[in-house]
PDB file of C-alpha atoms in Angstrom:
ATOM      1  CA  UNK A 146      18.942 -10.130  13.050  1.00 51.00           C
ATOM      2  CA  UNK A 147      21.329  -8.170  15.339  1.00 48.00           C
ATOM      3  CA  UNK A 148      23.326  -7.214  12.278  1.00 49.00           C
ATOM      4  CA  UNK A 149      20.171  -5.875  10.602  1.00 47.00           C
ATOM      5  CA  UNK A 150      19.246  -3.782  13.667  1.00 46.00           C
ATOM      6  CA  UNK A 151      22.774  -2.385  13.940  1.00 42.00           C
ATOM      7  CA  UNK A 152      22.848  -1.452  10.238  1.00 47.00           C
ATOM      8  CA  UNK A 153      19.458   0.237  10.588  1.00 47.00           C
ATOM      9  CA  UNK A 154      20.569   2.316  13.573  1.00 45.00           C
ATOM     10  CA  UNK A 155      23.781   3.368  11.829  1.00 44.00           C
ATOM     11  CA  UNK A 156      21.927   4.466   8.712  1.00 49.00           C
ATOM     12  CA  UNK A 157      19.295   6.360  10.694  1.00 48.00           C
ATOM     13  CA  UNK A 158      21.991   8.298  12.553  1.00 43.00           C
ATOM     14  CA  UNK A 159      23.672   9.154   9.247  1.00 47.00           C
ATOM     15  CA  UNK A 160      20.434  10.570   7.888  1.00 52.00           C
ATOM     16  CA  UNK A 161      19.248  12.333  11.036  1.00 47.00           C
ATOM     17  CA  UNK A 162      20.983  15.597  10.174  1.00 39.00           C
ATOM     18  CA  UNK A 163      18.907  15.948   7.005  1.00 49.00           C
ATOM     19  CA  UNK A 164      15.753  14.202   8.219  1.00 58.00           C
ATOM     20  CA  UNK A 165      13.525  17.230   7.729  1.00 61.00           C
ATOM     21  CA  UNK A 166      14.103  17.571   4.003  1.00 80.00           C
ATOM     22  CA  UNK A 167      15.483  14.123   3.213  1.00 90.00           C
ATOM     23  CA  UNK A 168      14.440  12.794  -0.181  1.00 96.00           C
ATOM     24  CA  UNK A 169      15.559   9.995  -2.446  1.00 97.00           C
ATOM     25  CA  UNK A 170      14.998   8.677  -5.938  1.00 97.00           C
ATOM     26  CA  UNK A 171      15.190   5.055  -7.128  1.00 97.00           C
ATOM     27  CA  UNK A 172      14.892   3.677 -10.656  1.00 97.00           C
ATOM     28  CA  UNK A 173      13.310   0.230 -11.084  1.00 97.00           C
ATOM     29  CA  UNK A 174      13.234  -2.091 -14.075  1.00 96.00           C
ATOM     30  CA  UNK A 175      10.104  -4.273 -14.154  1.00 92.00           C
ATOM     31  CA  UNK A 176      10.013  -7.424 -16.256  1.00 90.00           C
ATOM     32  CA  UNK A 177       7.158  -9.938 -16.394  1.00 85.00           C
ATOM     33  CA  UNK A 178       7.781 -13.381 -17.856  1.00 76.00           C
ATOM     34  CA  UNK A 179       5.661 -14.182 -20.895  1.00 67.00           C
ATOM     35  CA  UNK A 180       7.126 -17.656 -21.483  1.00 61.00           C
ATOM     36  CA  UNK A 181       3.840 -19.435 -20.676  1.00 59.00           C
ATOM     37  CA  UNK A 182       1.842 -17.333 -23.110  1.00 57.00           C
ATOM     38  CA  UNK A 183       4.489 -17.655 -25.806  1.00 53.00           C
ATOM     39  CA  UNK A 184       4.373 -21.438 -25.406  1.00 53.00           C
ATOM     40  CA  UNK A 185       0.609 -21.366 -25.821  1.00 52.00           C
ATOM     41  CA  UNK A 186       0.981 -19.252 -28.952  1.00 51.00           C
ATOM     42  CA  UNK A 187       3.258 -21.912 -30.371  1.00 52.00           C
ATOM     43  CA  UNK A 188       0.443 -24.441 -29.948  1.00 54.00           C
ATOM     44  CA  UNK A 189      -2.014 -22.274 -31.876  1.00 58.00           C
ATOM     45  CA  UNK A 190      -1.802 -23.157 -35.573  1.00 60.00           C
ATOM     46  CA  UNK A 191      -3.825 -20.090 -36.534  1.00 63.00           C
ATOM     47  CA  UNK A 192      -0.994 -17.761 -35.465  1.00 63.00           C
ATOM     48  CA  UNK A 193       1.515 -17.186 -38.287  1.00 68.00           C
ATOM     49  CA  UNK A 194       5.220 -16.513 -37.581  1.00 70.00           C
ATOM     50  CA  UNK A 195       4.663 -12.867 -38.562  1.00 71.00           C
ATOM     51  CA  UNK A 196       1.728 -12.535 -36.180  1.00 65.00           C
ATOM     52  CA  UNK A 197       3.713 -14.191 -33.413  1.00 63.00           C
ATOM     53  CA  UNK A 198       6.634 -11.798 -33.874  1.00 64.00           C
ATOM     54  CA  UNK A 199       4.310  -8.785 -33.731  1.00 64.00           C
ATOM     55  CA  UNK A 200       2.569 -10.083 -30.605  1.00 59.00           C
ATOM     56  CA  UNK A 201       5.892 -10.806 -28.868  1.00 61.00           C
ATOM     57  CA  UNK A 202       7.155  -7.279 -29.597  1.00 63.00           C
ATOM     58  CA  UNK A 203       3.990  -5.719 -28.215  1.00 65.00           C
ATOM     59  CA  UNK A 204       4.014  -7.960 -25.162  1.00 62.00           C
ATOM     60  CA  UNK A 205       7.611  -6.932 -24.501  1.00 63.00           C
ATOM     61  CA  UNK A 206       6.622  -3.249 -24.521  1.00 63.00           C
ATOM     62  CA  UNK A 207       3.772  -4.056 -22.119  1.00 71.00           C
ATOM     63  CA  UNK A 208       5.714  -6.274 -19.720  1.00 75.00           C
ATOM     64  CA  UNK A 209       9.133  -4.588 -19.655  1.00 86.00           C
ATOM     65  CA  UNK A 210       8.937  -1.122 -18.120  1.00 90.00           C
ATOM     66  CA  UNK A 211      10.985   1.411 -16.173  1.00 94.00           C
ATOM     67  CA  UNK A 212       9.579   3.094 -13.054  1.00 95.00           C
ATOM     68  CA  UNK A 213      10.751   5.962 -10.846  1.00 96.00           C
ATOM     69  CA  UNK A 214      10.200   5.972  -7.066  1.00 97.00           C
ATOM     70  CA  UNK A 215      10.568   9.341  -5.336  1.00 97.00           C
ATOM     71  CA  UNK A 216      10.442   9.050  -1.561  1.00 97.00           C
ATOM     72  CA  UNK A 217      10.984  10.833   1.732  1.00 96.00           C
ATOM     73  CA  UNK A 218      10.783   9.578   5.315  1.00 93.00           C
ATOM     74  CA  UNK A 219       7.035   8.931   5.214  1.00 94.00           C
ATOM     75  CA  UNK A 220       5.665   9.053   1.660  1.00 97.00           C
ATOM     76  CA  UNK A 221       6.488   8.109  -1.915  1.00 97.00           C
ATOM     77  CA  UNK A 222       5.247   8.314  -5.483  1.00 97.00           C
ATOM     78  CA  UNK A 223       5.879   5.512  -7.963  1.00 97.00           C
ATOM     79  CA  UNK A 224       5.341   6.194 -11.640  1.00 95.00           C
ATOM     80  CA  UNK A 225       6.280   4.725 -15.000  1.00 92.00           C
ATOM     81  CA  UNK A 226       9.037   6.572 -16.800  1.00 88.00           C
ATOM     82  CA  UNK A 227       7.587   8.511 -19.707  1.00 77.00           C
ATOM     83  CA  UNK A 228       8.793   7.311 -23.100  1.00 68.00           C
ATOM     84  CA  UNK A 229       7.939   8.101 -26.676  1.00 60.00           C
ATOM     85  CA  UNK A 230       5.900   5.350 -28.288  1.00 58.00           C
ATOM     86  CA  UNK A 231       7.823   3.351 -30.881  1.00 53.00           C
ATOM     87  CA  UNK A 232       6.248   3.549 -34.364  1.00 51.00           C
ATOM     88  CA  UNK A 233       4.097   0.491 -34.973  1.00 50.00           C
ATOM     89  CA  UNK A 234       3.777  -0.280 -31.267  1.00 49.00           C
ATOM     90  CA  UNK A 235       0.289   1.154 -30.891  1.00 48.00           C
ATOM     91  CA  UNK A 236      -1.125  -2.305 -31.316  1.00 47.00           C
ATOM     92  CA  UNK A 237      -4.416  -3.694 -32.386  1.00 46.00           C
ATOM     93  CA  UNK A 238      -7.649  -3.739 -30.464  1.00 48.00           C
ATOM     94  CA  UNK A 239      -6.766  -6.694 -28.253  1.00 52.00           C
ATOM     95  CA  UNK A 240      -3.365  -5.288 -27.243  1.00 50.00           C
ATOM     96  CA  UNK A 241      -4.838  -1.872 -26.432  1.00 50.00           C
ATOM     97  CA  UNK A 242      -7.504  -3.594 -24.381  1.00 54.00           C
ATOM     98  CA  UNK A 243      -4.892  -5.667 -22.513  1.00 56.00           C
ATOM     99  CA  UNK A 244      -3.000  -2.456 -21.717  1.00 55.00           C
ATOM    100  CA  UNK A 245      -6.196  -0.995 -20.282  1.00 54.00           C
ATOM    101  CA  UNK A 246      -6.642  -4.090 -18.109  1.00 56.00           C
ATOM    102  CA  UNK A 247      -3.158  -3.454 -16.719  1.00 55.00           C
ATOM    103  CA  UNK A 248      -4.428  -0.092 -15.479  1.00 52.00           C
ATOM    104  CA  UNK A 249      -2.646   2.277 -17.815  1.00 56.00           C
ATOM    105  CA  UNK A 250       0.063   4.504 -16.369  1.00 64.00           C
ATOM    106  CA  UNK A 251      -0.742   6.542 -13.306  1.00 84.00           C
ATOM    107  CA  UNK A 252       0.937   7.601 -10.077  1.00 93.00           C
ATOM    108  CA  UNK A 253       1.023   5.287  -7.047  1.00 95.00           C
ATOM    109  CA  UNK A 254       1.206   7.341  -3.832  1.00 97.00           C
ATOM    110  CA  UNK A 255       1.936   5.685  -0.469  1.00 97.00           C
ATOM    111  CA  UNK A 256       1.875   7.308   2.975  1.00 97.00           C
ATOM    112  CA  UNK A 257       3.309   4.917   5.551  1.00 96.00           C
ATOM    113  CA  UNK A 258       2.328   7.198   8.446  1.00 95.00           C
ATOM    114  CA  UNK A 259      -1.384   7.146   7.665  1.00 96.00           C
ATOM    115  CA  UNK A 260      -1.059   3.680   6.066  1.00 96.00           C
ATOM    116  CA  UNK A 261      -3.062   4.847   3.054  1.00 97.00           C
ATOM    117  CA  UNK A 262      -2.417   4.789  -0.675  1.00 97.00           C
ATOM    118  CA  UNK A 263      -3.845   6.603  -3.686  1.00 97.00           C
ATOM    119  CA  UNK A 264      -3.409   5.605  -7.311  1.00 95.00           C
ATOM    120  CA  UNK A 265      -4.946   7.050 -10.455  1.00 94.00           C
ATOM    121  CA  UNK A 266      -6.011   4.541 -13.080  1.00 90.00           C
ATOM    122  CA  UNK A 267      -6.987   5.066 -16.712  1.00 88.00           C
ATOM    123  CA  UNK A 268      -9.262   2.141 -17.519  1.00 87.00           C
ATOM    124  CA  UNK A 269     -10.928   1.907 -20.940  1.00 84.00           C
ATOM    125  CA  UNK A 270     -10.822   5.667 -21.369  1.00 84.00           C
ATOM    126  CA  UNK A 271     -12.182   6.567 -17.926  1.00 89.00           C
ATOM    127  CA  UNK A 272     -10.174   7.962 -14.995  1.00 93.00           C
ATOM    128  CA  UNK A 273     -10.437   6.354 -11.574  1.00 94.00           C
ATOM    129  CA  UNK A 274      -8.861   7.397  -8.283  1.00 96.00           C
ATOM    130  CA  UNK A 275      -8.337   4.366  -6.061  1.00 95.00           C
ATOM    131  CA  UNK A 276      -7.996   5.318  -2.379  1.00 97.00           C
ATOM    132  CA  UNK A 277      -7.565   2.604   0.242  1.00 97.00           C
ATOM    133  CA  UNK A 278      -5.545   1.300   3.185  1.00 96.00           C
ATOM    134  CA  UNK A 279      -2.079  -0.040   2.486  1.00 95.00           C
ATOM    135  CA  UNK A 280      -2.089  -3.847   2.420  1.00 90.00           C
ATOM    136  CA  UNK A 281      -0.798  -5.435   5.611  1.00 90.00           C
ATOM    137  CA  UNK A 282       2.199  -7.517   4.607  1.00 93.00           C
ATOM    138  CA  UNK A 283       3.288 -10.171   7.089  1.00 95.00           C
ATOM    139  CA  UNK A 284       6.948 -10.274   6.169  1.00 97.00           C
ATOM    140  CA  UNK A 285       9.045 -13.247   7.215  1.00 97.00           C
ATOM    141  CA  UNK A 286      12.571 -11.996   7.847  1.00 97.00           C
ATOM    142  CA  UNK A 287      15.369 -14.155   6.478  1.00 95.00           C
ATOM    143  CA  UNK A 288      19.100 -14.142   7.249  1.00 92.00           C
ATOM    144  CA  UNK A 289      20.180 -14.465   3.595  1.00 96.00           C
ATOM    145  CA  UNK A 290      21.928 -11.421   2.108  1.00 97.00           C
ATOM    146  CA  UNK A 291      23.135 -10.260  -1.295  1.00 97.00           C
ATOM    147  CA  UNK A 292      24.497  -7.140  -2.937  1.00 97.00           C
ATOM    148  CA  UNK A 293      22.361  -4.995  -5.220  1.00 97.00           C
ATOM    149  CA  UNK A 294      24.617  -2.284  -6.576  1.00 95.00           C
ATOM    150  CA  UNK A 295      26.551  -0.849  -3.639  1.00 95.00           C
ATOM    151  CA  UNK A 296      23.938  -1.872  -1.062  1.00 97.00           C
ATOM    152  CA  UNK A 297      23.836  -4.933   1.174  1.00 97.00           C
ATOM    153  CA  UNK A 298      20.305  -6.337   1.026  1.00 98.00           C
ATOM    154  CA  UNK A 299      18.413  -8.755   3.246  1.00 98.00           C
ATOM    155  CA  UNK A 300      15.764 -11.216   2.184  1.00 98.00           C
ATOM    156  CA  UNK A 301      12.132 -11.210   3.328  1.00 98.00           C
ATOM    157  CA  UNK A 302       9.137 -13.181   2.044  1.00 97.00           C
ATOM    158  CA  UNK A 303       5.376 -12.776   2.296  1.00 97.00           C
ATOM    159  CA  UNK A 304       2.199 -14.370   0.966  1.00 94.00           C
ATOM    160  CA  UNK A 305      -0.130 -11.755  -0.505  1.00 90.00           C
ATOM    161  CA  UNK A 306      -3.554 -11.869  -2.201  1.00 85.00           C
ATOM    162  CA  UNK A 307      -3.287 -11.680  -5.994  1.00 79.00           C
ATOM    163  CA  UNK A 308      -4.799  -8.482  -7.373  1.00 76.00           C
ATOM    164  CA  UNK A 309      -7.771  -9.439  -9.552  1.00 69.00           C
ATOM    165  CA  UNK A 310      -7.374  -6.301 -11.656  1.00 70.00           C
ATOM    166  CA  UNK A 311      -3.686  -6.800 -12.448  1.00 70.00           C
ATOM    167  CA  UNK A 312      -3.205  -8.580 -15.768  1.00 67.00           C
ATOM    168  CA  UNK A 313       0.324  -9.662 -14.766  1.00 68.00           C
ATOM    169  CA  UNK A 314      -1.176 -12.134 -12.287  1.00 61.00           C
ATOM    170  CA  UNK A 315      -2.974 -14.085 -15.011  1.00 61.00           C
ATOM    171  CA  UNK A 316      -1.638 -17.579 -15.687  1.00 59.00           C
ATOM    172  CA  UNK A 317      -2.451 -19.782 -18.695  1.00 59.00           C
ATOM    173  CA  UNK A 318      -4.863 -22.537 -17.707  1.00 60.00           C
ATOM    174  CA  UNK A 319      -3.576 -26.077 -17.454  1.00 55.00           C
ATOM    175  CA  UNK A 320      -4.815 -28.467 -20.079  1.00 53.00           C
ATOM    176  CA  UNK A 321      -6.983 -30.425 -17.628  1.00 52.00           C
ATOM    177  CA  UNK A 322      -8.734 -27.256 -16.451  1.00 50.00           C
ATOM    178  CA  UNK A 323      -9.282 -26.139 -20.024  1.00 48.00           C
ATOM    179  CA  UNK A 324     -10.826 -29.497 -20.905  1.00 51.00           C
ATOM    180  CA  UNK A 325     -13.311 -29.220 -18.022  1.00 54.00           C
ATOM    181  CA  UNK A 326     -14.295 -25.726 -19.137  1.00 55.00           C
ATOM    182  CA  UNK A 327     -14.826 -26.886 -22.702  1.00 57.00           C
ATOM    183  CA  UNK A 328     -16.984 -29.802 -21.616  1.00 58.00           C
ATOM    184  CA  UNK A 329     -19.145 -27.496 -19.520  1.00 57.00           C
ATOM    185  CA  UNK A 330     -19.475 -25.008 -22.385  1.00 58.00           C
ATOM    186  CA  UNK A 331     -20.701 -27.652 -24.811  1.00 60.00           C
ATOM    187  CA  UNK A 332     -24.017 -27.844 -22.984  1.00 56.00           C
ATOM    188  CA  UNK A 333     -24.798 -24.197 -23.792  1.00 56.00           C
ATOM    189  CA  UNK A 334     -22.775 -23.316 -26.842  1.00 55.00           C
ATOM    190  CA  UNK A 335     -22.368 -24.601 -30.350  1.00 54.00           C
ATOM    191  CA  UNK A 336     -19.478 -26.927 -31.087  1.00 49.00           C
ATOM    192  CA  UNK A 337     -17.939 -24.379 -33.446  1.00 49.00           C
ATOM    193  CA  UNK A 338     -17.645 -21.862 -30.623  1.00 52.00           C
ATOM    194  CA  UNK A 339     -15.536 -24.181 -28.484  1.00 48.00           C
ATOM    195  CA  UNK A 340     -13.323 -25.133 -31.406  1.00 44.00           C
ATOM    196  CA  UNK A 341     -12.601 -21.524 -32.306  1.00 47.00           C
ATOM    197  CA  UNK A 342     -11.013 -20.713 -28.943  1.00 44.00           C
ATOM    198  CA  UNK A 343     -10.718 -17.041 -29.801  1.00 44.00           C
ATOM    199  CA  UNK A 344     -11.698 -15.929 -26.298  1.00 47.00           C
ATOM    200  CA  UNK A 345      -8.524 -15.024 -24.460  1.00 47.00           C
ATOM    201  CA  UNK A 346     -10.272 -15.021 -21.062  1.00 51.00           C
ATOM    202  CA  UNK A 347     -11.139 -18.718 -21.446  1.00 55.00           C
ATOM    203  CA  UNK A 348      -7.440 -19.570 -21.560  1.00 57.00           C
ATOM    204  CA  UNK A 349      -6.250 -17.805 -18.412  1.00 60.00           C
ATOM    205  CA  UNK A 350      -6.555 -18.344 -14.675  1.00 67.00           C
ATOM    206  CA  UNK A 351      -6.109 -16.103 -11.642  1.00 67.00           C
ATOM    207  CA  UNK A 352      -4.354 -17.410  -8.489  1.00 72.00           C
ATOM    208  CA  UNK A 353      -5.805 -16.429  -5.117  1.00 82.00           C
ATOM    209  CA  UNK A 354      -2.412 -15.816  -3.515  1.00 86.00           C
ATOM    210  CA  UNK A 355       1.166 -15.279  -4.616  1.00 89.00           C
ATOM    211  CA  UNK A 356       4.445 -15.584  -2.714  1.00 93.00           C
ATOM    212  CA  UNK A 357       6.711 -12.555  -3.013  1.00 96.00           C
ATOM    213  CA  UNK A 358      10.394 -12.311  -2.187  1.00 97.00           C
ATOM    214  CA  UNK A 359      11.775  -8.900  -1.273  1.00 98.00           C
ATOM    215  CA  UNK A 360      15.351  -7.695  -0.907  1.00 98.00           C
ATOM    216  CA  UNK A 361      15.695  -4.559   1.218  1.00 98.00           C
ATOM    217  CA  UNK A 362      18.619  -2.495   2.451  1.00 98.00           C
ATOM    218  CA  UNK A 363      18.787  -1.076   6.005  1.00 97.00           C
ATOM    219  CA  UNK A 364      21.390   1.343   4.637  1.00 97.00           C
ATOM    220  CA  UNK A 365      18.425   3.416   3.380  1.00 97.00           C
ATOM    221  CA  UNK A 366      16.108   3.311   6.436  1.00 95.00           C
ATOM    222  CA  UNK A 367      12.740   4.099   4.858  1.00 96.00           C
ATOM    223  CA  UNK A 368      10.026   1.437   4.773  1.00 93.00           C
ATOM    224  CA  UNK A 369       9.163   2.154   1.161  1.00 96.00           C
ATOM    225  CA  UNK A 370       9.355   0.121  -2.019  1.00 97.00           C
ATOM    226  CA  UNK A 371       7.991  -0.219  -5.545  1.00 95.00           C
ATOM    227  CA  UNK A 372       4.264  -0.509  -6.276  1.00 92.00           C
ATOM    228  CA  UNK A 373       2.259  -1.506  -3.158  1.00 92.00           C
ATOM    229  CA  UNK A 374       5.213  -3.003  -1.282  1.00 96.00           C
ATOM    230  CA  UNK A 375       6.322  -1.463   2.009  1.00 96.00           C
ATOM    231  CA  UNK A 376       6.838  -2.224   5.705  1.00 96.00           C
ATOM    232  CA  UNK A 377      10.439  -3.425   5.849  1.00 97.00           C
ATOM    233  CA  UNK A 378      13.253  -1.741   7.832  1.00 96.00           C
ATOM    234  CA  UNK A 379      14.895  -0.412   4.693  1.00 97.00           C
ATOM    235  CA  UNK A 380      14.175   0.516   1.083  1.00 98.00           C
ATOM    236  CA  UNK A 381      13.076  -2.489  -1.002  1.00 98.00           C
ATOM    237  CA  UNK A 382      15.439  -2.786  -3.963  1.00 98.00           C
ATOM    238  CA  UNK A 383      13.996  -5.959  -5.492  1.00 98.00           C
ATOM    239  CA  UNK A 384      10.621  -7.718  -5.594  1.00 97.00           C
ATOM    240  CA  UNK A 385      10.034 -11.119  -7.194  1.00 95.00           C
ATOM    241  CA  UNK A 386       6.617 -12.814  -7.254  1.00 90.00           C
ATOM    242  CA  UNK A 387       7.709 -15.743  -9.416  1.00 86.00           C
ATOM    243  CA  UNK A 388       6.445 -14.094 -12.598  1.00 84.00           C
ATOM    244  CA  UNK A 389       7.329 -10.409 -12.317  1.00 90.00           C
ATOM    245  CA  UNK A 390      10.717  -9.110 -11.145  1.00 94.00           C
ATOM    246  CA  UNK A 391      11.093  -5.451 -10.161  1.00 96.00           C
ATOM    247  CA  UNK A 392      14.775  -4.593  -9.699  1.00 97.00           C
ATOM    248  CA  UNK A 393      16.342  -1.293  -8.664  1.00 98.00           C
ATOM    249  CA  UNK A 394      19.031  -0.119 -11.088  1.00 97.00           C
ATOM    250  CA  UNK A 395      19.865   3.283  -9.577  1.00 96.00           C
ATOM    251  CA  UNK A 396      19.516   5.147  -6.261  1.00 97.00           C
ATOM    252  CA  UNK A 397      20.107   8.855  -5.689  1.00 96.00           C
ATOM    253  CA  UNK A 398      19.866  10.213  -2.132  1.00 95.00           C
ATOM    254  CA  UNK A 399      19.096  13.900  -1.592  1.00 93.00           C
ATOM    255  CA  UNK A 400      19.012  14.804  -5.307  1.00 92.00           C
ATOM    256  CA  UNK A 401      19.505  18.461  -6.230  1.00 89.00           C
ATOM    257  CA  UNK A 402      16.122  18.655  -7.919  1.00 87.00           C
ATOM    258  CA  UNK A 403      13.441  17.905  -5.336  1.00 89.00           C
ATOM    259  CA  UNK A 404      10.143  16.348  -6.392  1.00 92.00           C
ATOM    260  CA  UNK A 405       6.800  17.268  -4.861  1.00 93.00           C
ATOM    261  CA  UNK A 406       5.536  14.069  -3.271  1.00 96.00           C
ATOM    262  CA  UNK A 407       1.761  14.275  -3.082  1.00 95.00           C
ATOM    263  CA  UNK A 408      -1.238  12.112  -3.912  1.00 96.00           C
ATOM    264  CA  UNK A 409      -2.947  12.365  -7.316  1.00 95.00           C
ATOM    265  CA  UNK A 410      -6.408  13.928  -7.227  1.00 95.00           C
ATOM    266  CA  UNK A 411      -8.082  13.336 -10.604  1.00 93.00           C
ATOM    267  CA  UNK A 412     -10.608  10.597 -11.260  1.00 94.00           C
ATOM    268  CA  UNK A 413     -13.745   9.040  -9.839  1.00 95.00           C
ATOM    269  CA  UNK A 414     -12.991   7.975  -6.255  1.00 97.00           C
ATOM    270  CA  UNK A 415     -13.332   4.234  -5.590  1.00 96.00           C
ATOM    271  CA  UNK A 416     -11.928   1.678  -3.176  1.00 96.00           C
ATOM    272  CA  UNK A 417      -9.644  -1.096  -4.419  1.00 92.00           C
ATOM    273  CA  UNK A 418     -12.491  -3.601  -4.091  1.00 92.00           C
ATOM    274  CA  UNK A 419     -14.832  -1.402  -6.130  1.00 94.00           C
ATOM    275  CA  UNK A 420     -12.198  -0.913  -8.830  1.00 92.00           C
ATOM    276  CA  UNK A 421     -11.515  -4.647  -9.013  1.00 88.00           C
ATOM    277  CA  UNK A 422     -15.234  -5.321  -9.398  1.00 90.00           C
ATOM    278  CA  UNK A 423     -15.439  -2.840 -12.291  1.00 90.00           C
ATOM    279  CA  UNK A 424     -12.517  -4.529 -14.062  1.00 86.00           C
ATOM    280  CA  UNK A 425     -13.925  -8.027 -13.500  1.00 83.00           C
ATOM    281  CA  UNK A 426     -17.322  -6.941 -14.823  1.00 87.00           C
ATOM    282  CA  UNK A 427     -15.733  -5.592 -18.010  1.00 84.00           C
ATOM    283  CA  UNK A 428     -13.746  -8.801 -18.403  1.00 79.00           C
ATOM    284  CA  UNK A 429     -16.986 -10.765 -18.228  1.00 80.00           C
ATOM    285  CA  UNK A 430     -18.517  -8.463 -20.830  1.00 83.00           C
ATOM    286  CA  UNK A 431     -15.510  -9.068 -23.052  1.00 74.00           C
ATOM    287  CA  UNK A 432     -15.954 -12.818 -22.607  1.00 71.00           C
ATOM    288  CA  UNK A 433     -19.638 -12.634 -23.597  1.00 74.00           C
ATOM    289  CA  UNK A 434     -19.073 -10.348 -26.572  1.00 72.00           C
ATOM    290  CA  UNK A 435     -16.212 -12.404 -27.953  1.00 62.00           C
ATOM    291  CA  UNK A 436     -18.369 -15.483 -27.586  1.00 58.00           C
ATOM    292  CA  UNK A 437     -21.008 -13.744 -29.692  1.00 59.00           C
ATOM    293  CA  UNK A 438     -18.393 -12.729 -32.234  1.00 55.00           C
ATOM    294  CA  UNK A 439     -19.043  -9.033 -31.648  1.00 50.00           C
ATOM    295  CA  UNK A 440     -16.581  -6.137 -31.480  1.00 47.00           C
ATOM    296  CA  UNK A 441     -16.056  -6.407 -27.725  1.00 44.00           C
ATOM    297  CA  UNK A 442     -13.657  -3.545 -27.248  1.00 45.00           C
ATOM    298  CA  UNK A 443     -15.801  -0.903 -28.927  1.00 48.00           C
ATOM    299  CA  UNK A 444     -18.920  -1.882 -26.990  1.00 44.00           C
ATOM    300  CA  UNK A 445     -16.998  -1.949 -23.693  1.00 42.00           C
ATOM    301  CA  UNK A 446     -15.643   1.539 -24.267  1.00 45.00           C
ATOM    302  CA  UNK A 447     -19.121   2.840 -24.973  1.00 39.00           C
ATOM    303  CA  UNK A 448     -20.506   1.266 -21.789  1.00 52.00           C
ATOM    304  CA  UNK A 449     -17.601   2.551 -19.667  1.00 59.00           C
ATOM    305  CA  UNK A 450     -18.087   6.102 -20.918  1.00 54.00           C
TER     306      UNK A 450
END
C-alpha cells in the first residue's frame, strides 16, 4: 500500500505542471466470451453448420469492439471506435434486435467531481439520454501487480449489481432451471410451443451481481476507466467481470489534438432505472410475441416509436 501511495504522489507531481490543460487518450479492446452460447447452439439440431458460422461471425462483431477513452483530471468520454460495416454483417432481425438490446453505440460521459454520468442510447430506433449518479464501487485493494504495456498496474476487486439492460450480462440457463420453466409453461401453453424453443429469452438468465477485477496504474493519477468504472487512484487499464474483458492497448498523454470532453445532449432524458425498465418491458414484449409466432421485432419498433 505504501508503494501505491508513493507512486501516486510521484505521478501527481510529474503532471502538476500541466494540470490545467492535461488530457489523455486510451484505446481499449473489449471482448465478451460467447462460449456458453456457442455450446448451446451445438445442442440445437435445427441450426445448420452454415447458420452456425453466420451467427458466430455476427456475434464476434457484436462482442469484440474497440473503444476510445478521452480524459482529463475530472471528466472523460468513452465511445466505440467508428468502423465501416463489413458487407454481409448487417444481420437478420434477431441480430439487429440483439444489437439494440446492447444499447447501440453512444458516448459515455463521466464527471468524477460531480459524481454524475450521461450516456446516449439508441434503443430500437429511439434516442435516450441516461443521466444518473455514478455507481459507488467499493473497491478492495490488493497487493498483486502486473505490467500492462509500460505501466505497472495494481489489482482491485469489487462486487457490482449486474445491469439489467446490458445484454453481455446474460447467461444461458442451466438445464435444471430450463426444465422447471418448461414444466411451468405446460400449464398455459400448448406442448408444441415448449418443444419449439424458438424464444431466445427463455434460454437466458440474468445474475443479480457480478465480481469485477480491475487493474489500475498510479502512474496516470486520474480515477477514470472504461465504461462506468472509476474511483481508483490511477487510470484503470483492464476490467474483467468473468465474461467480458476490457483491456487497454494504447495510452497517449497530452496528445497534440485535444478532444472536447463534454456530455452528450440528444435524446429523451431518463434515469438508469427508467431506462432499464423500458428495456425489460420490450424484452417481455418480445417474449410474448415470439410465443405467439408473430414478427416481434417489427411490432416492438412500432410501439417504441
